[in-house]
Amino acid sequence: MSIISLRNLTKTYQMGDSTVHALRSVSLDVERGEFVTIIGPSGSGKSTMMHILGCLDRPTSGQFLFNGRDVSSLPRDELAGIRNKQIGFVFQGFNLLPRTTALENVEVPLLYNRPVVPAAERHKRALAALTAMGLGDRAHHHPSQLSGGQQQRVAIGRALVNEPNLILADEPTGNLDTKTSVEVMALLQELREKRTITVVLITHDMDVARYGTRIVSIRDGQIVSDRPNIPTRAVEAAAPLSVVNG
Amino acid sequence: MMPIRHCLTLTLGALKRNRLQTVLAIIGMGVGVGALVTSVALGRGAQHAINEQLRAAGANVIVVTAGNYLQGGGNVGTHEGGEIIGTPTGPKSGDEGTSHNGALLPPQLQLDRPPTESYDGALPIAYSRDDRLGHPTGAVWYGGTGAPWVFMSVHEEDDPFAVHDHPTAAQRLGDSMAGLGAAATLTRKDADAIRAMPGVQYVASSVQEDQRLKVLEGGEEKTWFTYMRGTDDTLPMIRTGWVFPRGAFFTEEDVKAARQVMVLGRVAADHLFGHDANPIGRTVLLWNQKFTVVGVLGSRSWAAQPTPGDHEFDAFYVPVTTVQKLLDLGKLNTITLTTYSVGDTTQIARRIVDLLRQRHKINERMPDDFMVRTEAQLAIGHGLPPSVARVLGGNMAGVDQITIGRIADSLKRANNTMLSLLAGVATVSLLVGGIGIMNILLLSVTERTREIGLRVAVGAQRSDVIMQFVAEAVLLSLVGGLLGTVVGALASGSLERLFKYSIDISIASSLAAIAVAAVLGVIFGVYPARRAAGLDPIEALHHE
């Protein structure tokens, strides 16, 4: 069973006077454990697809089956639950809470867990996630005290804290230098390999896209190509980094 | 719904992170609450001060006298004496007796024995009889041909229309019953019953009479004929214009033990011992009984200077129990009392009337066998011959409407207006504080748009977002409220020193202010919270 199944997905919205066809009848299947990179220029609809995949937006028509379940018509609170437990987000701008420790940042998804996770348990799980990212010793640093790469790793830790099946990454290396970008990509690859987490990543940079096992090109709301790929091995390219134990 | 601790963690974290917002909001609410607390305290202090001043003027004094004045046109007399024998046959017309000039008249009394005397053309119809003396001590006359009722009782020895300046039968040793001239209707038990009433502050029983004091000084005998007040230790609390240049008033212990101690008024002391001598500890003879002087009484007020014959400073005070013991007497002349609040005086006076009528088992149709008068009415007759005073006091039914009682009411109303004004201003500032919180939170929503987007992305539900912001608002309001109460209390304290008011912080109003702050927090937090919850997470995530 595919983890993600898009069937004739269409998304249209109004922008002032004009109608924007962000996605036109897109169909796509993603299996567990794939590392799919979606590449396209701005306005191609890749962001829209990411939002729909992330249950942040509903399609205008068509179906989105997540783990075999049609989520396009679920109520908001249920979608929130899916985002909470089954999806992990990584953003270009990290989106960490300022003036808050790394540990507290990683805890954020746990605050919205239902049933409620008590404080001690939250701390434990967050610390474990941070440590897995190699930042256990910086648990009490604020984002301003961390480098870009470290911040993104905190964000990835946050994305993983509820042990989701799917990671959605939106230009995760956009704000990082080359070396750090490679480190982050290595991390994502490792996650996929060691923990069988499905990764869907969107980018406009082909070099980044080549880290995936499958490259999907999108343009003007339609998939123009979808081909498997031999991923660039970021793990070897990067110097010692990950301590992901799976 | 998130549990409270969870919510608190989120909220505290958020407030810590956004310090400026937090501080500004707290200050805003704090000022509002502080203003409210201070203004309420000020208002109550002012009310207190007014009450104090009125109290000093004696506006909260009520005097209950044994015996009764009747109101009505024409002749007015006192009812003094024993019980009325004979039964009422019912009213002449109407349910509770006829009315004449607006005053209530007693129903016709059935004759028990034929009238034998007349007075100024009015025929007597019944006698009252004091059993202990064995002779009639009173009479009731009916003025024929349309003349109003005259209801009088007369003491064998004393003509009520004459001024008393001669010693009465009480002077004779051992003759305890005669001549105190009071109706035997008030007792110390009545005083106790009145003491137990709510709103009553100090109660002093009193037995009063003209008496002669004797002092033996180096073989010489000095006497002074003056006014005796057998009373309770509480009298100085009631007569607040008193000072004690020497010694002090007697104590509750003295009253309980019926000790033979005495406080001399300034005039009496001067005449017996000389102005400069210290009479404390000296012996004074009353009814040939030895009394020790424990204090000398003077006046604090320039308006009421000790003068011979004034019954206050040309007087002496002994425990009422001592008088009752020595004279084997059970009854009182008067009961004087004060109320806590001047505004309650009239109401409490009425309640005392009901209480005493009940205690004395006075039938509905019968008149009171006592009089309850507020100080205002007493003041009218002060210093006048008793007969004239009686006429004035008896005829001026509306006296207490135009004197201190009225003034007290006006002052109370004025103070309430001021209090309302102050509270109104304070409420406005409280609202401003609340609006301030709302504005600050709205700003905060804008600044934290990305944060809100993130929270939604990782699973926050709409209710989570709303709860968070409302909780922040409430917490800010509560802290502001608490701070404001503390500051308000301190401010009131310094104002107290400035204005010499006693400013009254009540716990209840402080708690109320804080509760109001919390409620305002919820109200003013809801709008920003809904704005936050209504954000589109996608836009929010990419917001700058």
JSON list of C-alpha atoms in Angstrom, two decimals, chain B residues 81-85 113 128-137 177:
[
{"chain": "B", "resi": 81, "resn": "GLY", "atom": "CA", "xyz": [-46.14, 56.01, 88.03]},
{"chain": "B", "resi": 82, "resn": "GLY", "atom": "CA", "xyz": [-47.12, 52.42, 88.43]},
{"chain": "B", "resi": 83, "resn": "GLU", "atom": "CA", "xyz": [-49.40, 50.28, 86.36]},
{"chain": "B", "resi": 84, "resn": "ILE", "atom": "CA", "xyz": [-52.69, 51.41, 85.02]},
{"chain": "B", "resi": 85, "resn": "ILE", "atom": "CA", "xyz": [-55.54, 49.49, 86.52]},
{"chain": "B", "resi": 113, "resn": "ARG", "atom": "CA", "xyz": [-63.34, 54.15, 90.65]},
{"chain": "B", "resi": 128, "resn": "SER", "atom": "CA", "xyz": [-53.44, 54.48, 88.21]},
{"chain": "B", "resi": 129, "resn": "ARG", "atom": "CA", "xyz": [-52.11, 53.06, 91.35]},
{"chain": "B", "resi": 130, "resn": "ASP", "atom": "CA", "xyz": [-48.66, 52.18, 92.48]},
{"chain": "B", "resi": 131, "resn": "ASP", "atom": "CA", "xyz": [-49.22, 49.15, 94.64]},
{"chain": "B", "resi": 132, "resn": "ARG", "atom": "CA", "xyz": [-46.07, 49.54, 96.60]},
{"chain": "B", "resi": 133, "resn": "LEU", "atom": "CA", "xyz": [-46.95, 52.94, 97.90]},
{"chain": "B", "resi": 134, "resn": "GLY", "atom": "CA", "xyz": [-50.53, 52.11, 98.58]},
{"chain": "B", "resi": 135, "resn": "HIS", "atom": "CA", "xyz": [-51.94, 55.34, 97.23]},
{"chain": "B", "resi": 136, "resn": "PRO", "atom": "CA", "xyz": [-52.90, 56.59, 93.83]},
{"chain": "B", "resi": 137, "resn": "THR", "atom": "CA", "xyz": [-50.06, 58.10, 91.91]},
{"chain": "B", "resi": 177, "resn": "MET", "atom": "CA", "xyz": [-39.33, 53.41, 96.31]}
]
